[in-house]
Amino acid sequence: MSGIERRVLDALADTSSAEPEGLFAPGAVTWHSFDEVEAPTIPDTFATLRAIREKVPDFTMTDVRTGDGFAQYVIVGTLPDGSALRAPAALAIHVEGGLVTRIEEYVDTGQLAGLFALLA
C-alpha cells in the first residue's frame, strides 16, 4: 500500500481542486465512528470538507503519520469565534486493486463540538 495513505490525506487536505482521479474506486465509501454513517467518498466527503473550509478557512491536518493502511493526524483550525479547533484522529484505509474502497474515520466528537455547531 506504499504511499496511498499519504495520497488520501493530501486529497482530503486539498479540496480546492476536483476530486482526485485514480485514487478512489467507484462506489468508495467513508464511514465515521462518531455517527456510524457510511457515505459515498465522492462526492459527499469532499463536499463536507469544502463546507468545513468555508467556515474554518485554516482547517488542516498536522502531525501526520501514515503506515500500512492507516493514517494518524491532528485536525486543527480556528473557529469563527477565535477558539482553537484541535482533535486527534485516525483513518483506516481499505484498498483493493490499488484503489481506495473504504475510509473509516475515528475521532472524538467532543473535540469537534464547535465545528459541528457551525455545520448544523
C-alpha positions as a Python dict, from the first residue, in 0.01 Angstrom:
ca = {
    (1, 'M'): (0, 0, 0),
    (2, 'S'): (306, 215, -38),
    (3, 'G'): (220, 584, -23),
    (4, 'I'): (-154, 557, -85),
    (5, 'E'): (-226, 665, 272),
    (6, 'R'): (-38, 993, 217),
    (7, 'R'): (-216, 1045, -117),
    (8, 'V'): (-552, 1007, 58),
    (9, 'L'): (-463, 1267, 321),
    (10, 'D'): (-326, 1502, 56),
    (11, 'A'): (-650, 1468, -142),
    (12, 'L'): (-859, 1535, 169),
    (13, 'A'): (-642, 1833, 260),
    (14, 'D'): (-669, 1995, -85),
    (15, 'T'): (-1036, 2022, -172),
    (16, 'S'): (-981, 2331, -386),
    (17, 'S'): (-941, 2118, -696),
    (18, 'A'): (-1151, 1840, -843),
    (19, 'E'): (-1167, 1504, -671),
    (20, 'P'): (-851, 1309, -748),
    (21, 'E'): (-866, 1061, -1032),
    (22, 'G'): (-710, 719, -996),
    (23, 'L'): (-724, 716, -617),
    (24, 'F'): (-1076, 612, -519),
    (25, 'A'): (-1264, 313, -655),
    (26, 'P'): (-1612, 372, -798),
    (27, 'G'): (-1851, 340, -505),
    (28, 'A'): (-1584, 411, -240),
    (29, 'V'): (-1737, 499, 96),
    (30, 'T'): (-1634, 690, 405),
    (31, 'W'): (-1761, 581, 748),
    (32, 'H'): (-1739, 791, 1067),
    (33, 'S'): (-1708, 648, 1417),
    (34, 'F'): (-1899, 939, 1569),
    (35, 'D'): (-2224, 886, 1378),
    (36, 'E'): (-2170, 542, 1223),
    (37, 'V'): (-2285, 681, 889),
    (38, 'E'): (-2141, 544, 566),
    (39, 'A'): (-2149, 788, 274),
    (40, 'P'): (-2001, 798, -75),
    (41, 'T'): (-1648, 935, -57),
    (42, 'I'): (-1703, 1114, -385),
    (43, 'P'): (-1881, 1349, -379),
    (44, 'D'): (-2005, 1354, -16),
    (45, 'T'): (-1676, 1353, 177),
    (46, 'F'): (-1525, 1621, -45),
    (47, 'A'): (-1843, 1833, -27),
    (48, 'T'): (-1836, 1816, 354),
    (49, 'L'): (-1471, 1918, 364),
    (50, 'R'): (-1542, 2213, 134),
    (51, 'A'): (-1826, 2322, 365),
    (52, 'I'): (-1596, 2296, 666),
    (53, 'R'): (-1331, 2510, 494),
    (54, 'E'): (-1590, 2778, 418),
    (55, 'K'): (-1646, 2814, 794),
    (56, 'V'): (-1288, 2736, 906),
    (57, 'P'): (-1051, 2851, 630),
    (58, 'D'): (-737, 2733, 812),
    (59, 'F'): (-879, 2382, 874),
    (60, 'T'): (-598, 2134, 816),
    (61, 'M'): (-432, 1814, 934),
    (62, 'T'): (-99, 1824, 1119),
    (63, 'D'): (132, 1575, 1289),
    (64, 'V'): (59, 1324, 1014),
    (65, 'R'): (183, 969, 1042),
    (66, 'T'): (99, 701, 791),
    (67, 'G'): (154, 331, 772),
    (68, 'D'): (20, 20, 611),
    (69, 'G'): (-347, 101, 575),
    (70, 'F'): (-372, 376, 836),
    (71, 'A'): (-318, 746, 886),
    (72, 'Q'): (-299, 927, 1218),
    (73, 'Y'): (-318, 1306, 1236),
    (74, 'V'): (-449, 1605, 1430),
    (75, 'I'): (-731, 1819, 1292),
    (76, 'V'): (-663, 2187, 1365),
    (77, 'G'): (-812, 2521, 1275),
    (78, 'T'): (-954, 2842, 1414),
    (79, 'L'): (-1328, 2865, 1465),
    (80, 'P'): (-1506, 3191, 1374),
    (81, 'D'): (-1521, 3292, 1742),
    (82, 'G'): (-1141, 3270, 1758),
    (83, 'S'): (-1128, 2948, 1957),
    (84, 'A'): (-891, 2673, 1854),
    (85, 'L'): (-1009, 2351, 1697),
    (86, 'R'): (-788, 2052, 1781),
    (87, 'A'): (-885, 1686, 1752),
    (88, 'P'): (-656, 1385, 1713),
    (89, 'A'): (-797, 1146, 1456),
    (90, 'A'): (-718, 833, 1260),
    (91, 'L'): (-819, 675, 933),
    (92, 'A'): (-829, 309, 841),
    (93, 'I'): (-785, 297, 464),
    (94, 'H'): (-902, -9, 271),
    (95, 'V'): (-757, -69, -73),
    (96, 'E'): (-842, -319, -346),
    (97, 'G'): (-671, -330, -682),
    (98, 'G'): (-470, -19, -599),
    (99, 'L'): (-780, 195, -534),
    (100, 'V'): (-930, 309, -205),
    (101, 'T'): (-1263, 135, -146),
    (102, 'R'): (-1337, 245, 209),
    (103, 'I'): (-1217, 500, 462),
    (104, 'E'): (-1304, 468, 830),
    (105, 'E'): (-1253, 785, 1033),
    (106, 'Y'): (-1211, 770, 1410),
    (107, 'V'): (-1236, 1098, 1602),
    (108, 'D'): (-1379, 1219, 1935),
    (109, 'T'): (-1697, 1421, 1875),
    (110, 'G'): (-1644, 1620, 2195),
    (111, 'Q'): (-1336, 1775, 2041),
    (112, 'L'): (-1534, 1864, 1727),
    (113, 'A'): (-1840, 2014, 1903),
    (114, 'G'): (-1759, 2368, 1793),
    (115, 'L'): (-1715, 2257, 1434),
    (116, 'F'): (-2034, 2053, 1433),
    (117, 'A'): (-2226, 2352, 1568),
    (118, 'L'): (-2111, 2556, 1267),
    (119, 'L'): (-2233, 2293, 1024),
    (120, 'A'): (-2573, 2236, 1183),
}
